[in-house]
PDB file of C-alpha atoms in Angstrom:
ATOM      1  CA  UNK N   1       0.000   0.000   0.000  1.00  0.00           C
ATOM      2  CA  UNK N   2       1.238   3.233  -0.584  1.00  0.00           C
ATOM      3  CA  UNK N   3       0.641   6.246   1.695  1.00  0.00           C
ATOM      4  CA  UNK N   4       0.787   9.948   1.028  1.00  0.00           C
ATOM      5  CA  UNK N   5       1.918  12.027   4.027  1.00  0.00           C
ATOM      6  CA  UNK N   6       1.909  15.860   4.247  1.00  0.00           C
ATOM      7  CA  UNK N   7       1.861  18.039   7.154  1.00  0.00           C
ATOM      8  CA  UNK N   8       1.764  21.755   8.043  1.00  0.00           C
ATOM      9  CA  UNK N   9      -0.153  23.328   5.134  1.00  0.00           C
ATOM     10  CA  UNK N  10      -1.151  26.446   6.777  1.00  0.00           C
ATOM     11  CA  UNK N  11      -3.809  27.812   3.819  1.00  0.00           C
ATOM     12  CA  UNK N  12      -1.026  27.778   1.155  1.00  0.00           C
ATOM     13  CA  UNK N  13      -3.517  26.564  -1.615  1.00  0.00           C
ATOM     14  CA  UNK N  14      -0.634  26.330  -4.632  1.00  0.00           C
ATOM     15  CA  UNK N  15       1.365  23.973  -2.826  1.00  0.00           C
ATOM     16  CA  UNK N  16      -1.545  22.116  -1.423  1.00  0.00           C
ATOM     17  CA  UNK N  17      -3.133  21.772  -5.151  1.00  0.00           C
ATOM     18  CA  UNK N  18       0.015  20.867  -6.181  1.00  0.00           C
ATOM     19  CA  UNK N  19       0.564  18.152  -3.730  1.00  0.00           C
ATOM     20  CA  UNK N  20      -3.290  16.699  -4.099  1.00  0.00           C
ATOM     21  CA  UNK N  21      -1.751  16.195  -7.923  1.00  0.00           C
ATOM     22  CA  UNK N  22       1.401  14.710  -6.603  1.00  0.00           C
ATOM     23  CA  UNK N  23      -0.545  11.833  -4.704  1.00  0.00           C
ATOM     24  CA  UNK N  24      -2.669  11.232  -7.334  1.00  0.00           C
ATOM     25  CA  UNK N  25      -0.316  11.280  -9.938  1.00  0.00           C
ATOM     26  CA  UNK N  26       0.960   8.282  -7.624  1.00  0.00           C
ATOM     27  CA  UNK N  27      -2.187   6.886  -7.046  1.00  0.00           C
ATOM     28  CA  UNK N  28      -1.315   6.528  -3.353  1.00  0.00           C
ATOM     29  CA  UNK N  29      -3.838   4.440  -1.960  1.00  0.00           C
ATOM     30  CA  UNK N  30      -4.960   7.331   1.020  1.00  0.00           C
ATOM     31  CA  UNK N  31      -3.341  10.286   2.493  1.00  0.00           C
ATOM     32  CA  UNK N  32      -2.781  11.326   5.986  1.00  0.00           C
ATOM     33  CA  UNK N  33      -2.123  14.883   7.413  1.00  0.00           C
ATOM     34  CA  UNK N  34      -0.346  15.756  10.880  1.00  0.00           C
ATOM     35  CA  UNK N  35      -2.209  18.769  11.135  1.00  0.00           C
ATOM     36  CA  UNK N  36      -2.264  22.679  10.714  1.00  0.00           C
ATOM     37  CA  UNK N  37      -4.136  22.638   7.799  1.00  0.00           C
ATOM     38  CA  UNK N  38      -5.820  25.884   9.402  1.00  0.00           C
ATOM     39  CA  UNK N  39      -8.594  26.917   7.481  1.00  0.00           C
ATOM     40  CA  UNK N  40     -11.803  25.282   5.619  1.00  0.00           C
ATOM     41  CA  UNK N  41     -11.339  26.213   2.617  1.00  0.00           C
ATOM     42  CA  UNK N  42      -8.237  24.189   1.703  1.00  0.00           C
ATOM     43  CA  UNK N  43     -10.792  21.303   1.372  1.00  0.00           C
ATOM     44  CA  UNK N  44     -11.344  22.452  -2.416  1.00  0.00           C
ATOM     45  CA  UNK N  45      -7.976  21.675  -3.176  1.00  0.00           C
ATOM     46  CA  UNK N  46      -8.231  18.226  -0.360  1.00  0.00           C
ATOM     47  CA  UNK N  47     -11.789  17.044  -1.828  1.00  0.00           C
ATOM     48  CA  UNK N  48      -9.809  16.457  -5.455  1.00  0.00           C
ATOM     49  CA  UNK N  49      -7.597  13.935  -4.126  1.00  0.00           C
ATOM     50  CA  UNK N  50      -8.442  10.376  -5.503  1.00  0.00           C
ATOM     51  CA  UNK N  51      -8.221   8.463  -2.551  1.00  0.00           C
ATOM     52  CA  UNK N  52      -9.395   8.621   1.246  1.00  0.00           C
ATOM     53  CA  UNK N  53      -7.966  11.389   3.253  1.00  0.00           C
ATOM     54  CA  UNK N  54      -8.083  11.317   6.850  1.00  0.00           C
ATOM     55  CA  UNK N  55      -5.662  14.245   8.979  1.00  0.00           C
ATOM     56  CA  UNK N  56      -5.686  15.850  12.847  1.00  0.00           C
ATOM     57  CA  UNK N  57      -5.887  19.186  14.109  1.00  0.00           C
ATOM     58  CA  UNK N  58      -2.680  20.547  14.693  1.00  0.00           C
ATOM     59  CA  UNK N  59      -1.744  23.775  17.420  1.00  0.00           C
ATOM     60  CA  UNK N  60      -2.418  26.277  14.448  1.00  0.00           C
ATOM     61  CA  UNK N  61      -6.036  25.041  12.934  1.00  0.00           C
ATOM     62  CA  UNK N  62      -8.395  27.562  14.481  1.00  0.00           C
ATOM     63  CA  UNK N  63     -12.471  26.755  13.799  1.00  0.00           C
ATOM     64  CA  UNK N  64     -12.018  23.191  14.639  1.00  0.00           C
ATOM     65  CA  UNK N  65     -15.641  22.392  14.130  1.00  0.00           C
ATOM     66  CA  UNK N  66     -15.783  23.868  10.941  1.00  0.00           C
ATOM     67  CA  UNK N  67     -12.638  22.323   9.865  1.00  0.00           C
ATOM     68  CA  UNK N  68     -13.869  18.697  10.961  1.00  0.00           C
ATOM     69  CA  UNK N  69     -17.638  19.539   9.470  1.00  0.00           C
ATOM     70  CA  UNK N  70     -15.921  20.648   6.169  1.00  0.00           C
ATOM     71  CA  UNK N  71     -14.055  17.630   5.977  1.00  0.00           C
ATOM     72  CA  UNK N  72     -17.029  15.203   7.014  1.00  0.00           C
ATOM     73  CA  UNK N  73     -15.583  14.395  10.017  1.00  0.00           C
ATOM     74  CA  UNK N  74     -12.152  12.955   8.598  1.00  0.00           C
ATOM     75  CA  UNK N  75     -10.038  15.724  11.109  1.00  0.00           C
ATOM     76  CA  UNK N  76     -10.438  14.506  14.060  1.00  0.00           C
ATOM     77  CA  UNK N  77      -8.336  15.080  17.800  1.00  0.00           C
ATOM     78  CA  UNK N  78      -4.923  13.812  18.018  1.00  0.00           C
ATOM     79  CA  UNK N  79      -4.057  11.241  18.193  1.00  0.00           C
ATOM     80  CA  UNK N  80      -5.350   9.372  15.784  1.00  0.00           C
ATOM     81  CA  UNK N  81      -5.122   5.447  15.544  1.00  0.00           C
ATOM     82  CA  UNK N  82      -4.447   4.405  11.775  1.00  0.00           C
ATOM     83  CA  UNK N  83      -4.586   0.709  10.566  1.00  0.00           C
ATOM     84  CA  UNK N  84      -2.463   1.018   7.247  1.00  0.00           C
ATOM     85  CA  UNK N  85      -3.269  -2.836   5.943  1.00  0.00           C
ATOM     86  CA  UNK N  86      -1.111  -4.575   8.389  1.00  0.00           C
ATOM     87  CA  UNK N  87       0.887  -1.895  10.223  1.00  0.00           C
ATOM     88  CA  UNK N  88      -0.385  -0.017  13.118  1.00  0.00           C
ATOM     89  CA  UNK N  89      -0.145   3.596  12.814  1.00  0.00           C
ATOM     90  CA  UNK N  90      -0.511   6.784  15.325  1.00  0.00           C
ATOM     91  CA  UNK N  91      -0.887  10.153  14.448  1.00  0.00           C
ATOM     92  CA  UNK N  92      -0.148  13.493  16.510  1.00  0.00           C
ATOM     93  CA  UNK N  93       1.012  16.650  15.545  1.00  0.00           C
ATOM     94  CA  UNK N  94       3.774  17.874  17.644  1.00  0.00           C
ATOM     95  CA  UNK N  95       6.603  15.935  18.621  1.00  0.00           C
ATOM     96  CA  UNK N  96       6.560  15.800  22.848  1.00  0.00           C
ATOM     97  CA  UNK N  97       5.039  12.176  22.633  1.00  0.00           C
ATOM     98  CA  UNK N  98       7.047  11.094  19.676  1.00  0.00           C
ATOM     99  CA  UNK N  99       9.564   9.275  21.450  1.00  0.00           C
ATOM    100  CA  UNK N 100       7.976   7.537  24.003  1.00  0.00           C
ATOM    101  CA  UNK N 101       4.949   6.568  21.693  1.00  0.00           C
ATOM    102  CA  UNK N 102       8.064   4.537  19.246  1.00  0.00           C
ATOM    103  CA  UNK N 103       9.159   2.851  22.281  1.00  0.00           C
ATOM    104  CA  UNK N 104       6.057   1.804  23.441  1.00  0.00           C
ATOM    105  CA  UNK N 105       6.690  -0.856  20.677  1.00  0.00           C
ATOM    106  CA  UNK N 106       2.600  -0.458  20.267  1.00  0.00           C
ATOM    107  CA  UNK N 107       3.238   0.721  16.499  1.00  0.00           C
ATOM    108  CA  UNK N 108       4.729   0.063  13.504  1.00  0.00           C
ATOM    109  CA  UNK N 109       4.387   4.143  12.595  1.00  0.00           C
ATOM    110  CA  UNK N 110       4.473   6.847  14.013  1.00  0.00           C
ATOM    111  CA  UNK N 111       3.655  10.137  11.919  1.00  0.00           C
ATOM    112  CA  UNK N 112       3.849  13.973  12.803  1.00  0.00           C
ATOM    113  CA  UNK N 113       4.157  17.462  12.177  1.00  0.00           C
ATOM    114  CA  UNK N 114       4.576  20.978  13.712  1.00  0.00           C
ATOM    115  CA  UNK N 115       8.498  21.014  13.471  1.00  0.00           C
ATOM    116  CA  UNK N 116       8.356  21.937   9.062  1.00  0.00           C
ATOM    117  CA  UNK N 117      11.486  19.696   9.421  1.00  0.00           C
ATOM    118  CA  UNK N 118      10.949  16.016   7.237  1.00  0.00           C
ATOM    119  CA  UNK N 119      12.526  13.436   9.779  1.00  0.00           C
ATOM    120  CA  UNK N 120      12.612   9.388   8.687  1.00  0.00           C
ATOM    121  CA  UNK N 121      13.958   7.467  11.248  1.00  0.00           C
ATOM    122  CA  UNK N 122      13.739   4.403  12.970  1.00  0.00           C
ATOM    123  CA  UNK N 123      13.284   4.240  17.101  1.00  0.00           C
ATOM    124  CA  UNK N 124      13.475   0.174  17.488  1.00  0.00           C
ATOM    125  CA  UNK N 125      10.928  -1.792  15.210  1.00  0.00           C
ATOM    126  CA  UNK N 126       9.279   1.501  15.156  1.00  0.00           C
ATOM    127  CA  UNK N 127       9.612   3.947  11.802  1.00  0.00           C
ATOM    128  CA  UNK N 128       9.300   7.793  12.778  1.00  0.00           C
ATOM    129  CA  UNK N 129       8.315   9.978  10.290  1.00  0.00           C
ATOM    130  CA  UNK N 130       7.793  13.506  10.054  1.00  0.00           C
ATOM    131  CA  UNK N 131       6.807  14.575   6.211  1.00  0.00           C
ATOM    132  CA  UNK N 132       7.903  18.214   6.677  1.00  0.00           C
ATOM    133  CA  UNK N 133       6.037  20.958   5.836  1.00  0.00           C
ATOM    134  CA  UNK N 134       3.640  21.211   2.581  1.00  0.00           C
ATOM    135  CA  UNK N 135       3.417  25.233   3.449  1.00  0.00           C
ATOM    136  CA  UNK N 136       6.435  27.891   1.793  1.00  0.00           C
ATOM    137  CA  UNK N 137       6.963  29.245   5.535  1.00  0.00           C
ATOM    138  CA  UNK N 138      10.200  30.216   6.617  1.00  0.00           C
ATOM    139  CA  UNK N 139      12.931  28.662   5.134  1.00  0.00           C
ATOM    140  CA  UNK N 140      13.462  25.364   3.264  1.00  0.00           C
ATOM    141  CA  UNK N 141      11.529  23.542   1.039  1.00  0.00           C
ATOM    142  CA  UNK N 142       7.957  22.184   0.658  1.00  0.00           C
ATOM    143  CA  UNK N 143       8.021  18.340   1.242  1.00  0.00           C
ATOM    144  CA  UNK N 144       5.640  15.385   1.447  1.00  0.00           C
ATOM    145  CA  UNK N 145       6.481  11.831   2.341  1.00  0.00           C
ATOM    146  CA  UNK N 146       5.156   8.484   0.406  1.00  0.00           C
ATOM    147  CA  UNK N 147       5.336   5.546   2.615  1.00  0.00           C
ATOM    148  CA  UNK N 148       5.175   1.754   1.238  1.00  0.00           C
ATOM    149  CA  UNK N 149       3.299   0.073   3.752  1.00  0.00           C
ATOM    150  CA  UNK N 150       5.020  -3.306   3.017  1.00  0.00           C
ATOM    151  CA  UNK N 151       8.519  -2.626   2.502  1.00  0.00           C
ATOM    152  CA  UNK N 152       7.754   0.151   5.978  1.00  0.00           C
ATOM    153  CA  UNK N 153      10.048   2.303   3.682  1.00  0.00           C
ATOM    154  CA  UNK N 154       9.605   6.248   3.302  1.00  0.00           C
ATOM    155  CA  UNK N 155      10.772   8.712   0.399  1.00  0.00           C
ATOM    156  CA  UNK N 156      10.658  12.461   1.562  1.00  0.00           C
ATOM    157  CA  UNK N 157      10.038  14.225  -2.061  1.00  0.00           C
ATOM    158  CA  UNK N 158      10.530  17.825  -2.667  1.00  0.00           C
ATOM    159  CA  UNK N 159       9.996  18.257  -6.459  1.00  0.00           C
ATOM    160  CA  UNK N 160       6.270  17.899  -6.095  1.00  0.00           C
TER     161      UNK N 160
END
């Protein structure tokens, strides 16, 4: 199975578009977002994706009740519990919990956000993976992540 990942979109609408094309263009098989997608109207460029997309709210995203109406109800509270086929996945948005939650040995992933750095890494069994940020906020690039479910291997891409 193959997983889009993006993060930390924060209303920038051309990179968001252009990542929604990215994922489908790989016909990724859902996409998950570690939060700060901030407003509702990024859902036109979210409801063109080609798969299921499923995200959290993240420190920034402000009407959260719009947000998760907008979305019909796929952002949700962190954490969120993923079953990618086989692999257990957890969700959250900033990285306090990151550690401990990898060493729990509970699950296979675990995916956040809030830092706009992309981190791949593995914490025992565990794979830790932060897909950056999709946003053009402060310095360095946009990024998304594509994770094979599995091989439990990750690509951070930047040329999206």
């Amino acid at each position: 199975m193959l997983v889009g990942i993006m993060s930390d979109s924060h209303d920038d609408m051309q990179r968001l578009a252009a990542g929604v094309d990215f994922f489908n263009s790989k016909k990724v098989s859902q996409v998950v977002h570690a939060g700060d997608l901030i407003s509702p109207f990024t859902f036109e460029a979210l409801g063109k994706l080609d798969c299921p997309f499923s995200a959290i709210f993240g420190n920034n995203d402000g009407d959260r009740l719009l947000l998760h109406h907008k979305s019909d109800g796929t952002v949700q509270p962190q954490p969120m519990l993923l079953a990618l086929e086989d692999r257990k996945a957890i969700v959250v948005h900033e990285p306090t919990s990151v550690e401990a939650l990898a060493k729990s040995g509970e699950f296979d992933i675990v995916i956040y956000g809030h830092t706009h750095t992309a981190v791949v890494k593995k914490v025992g069994e565990t794979l830790v993976i932060n897909p950056g940020k999709v946003a053009r906020l402060h310095k360095g690039q946009s990024t998304l992540a594509l994770l094979d479910t599995e091989k439990l291997e990750v690509e951070i891409v930047s040329d999206f």
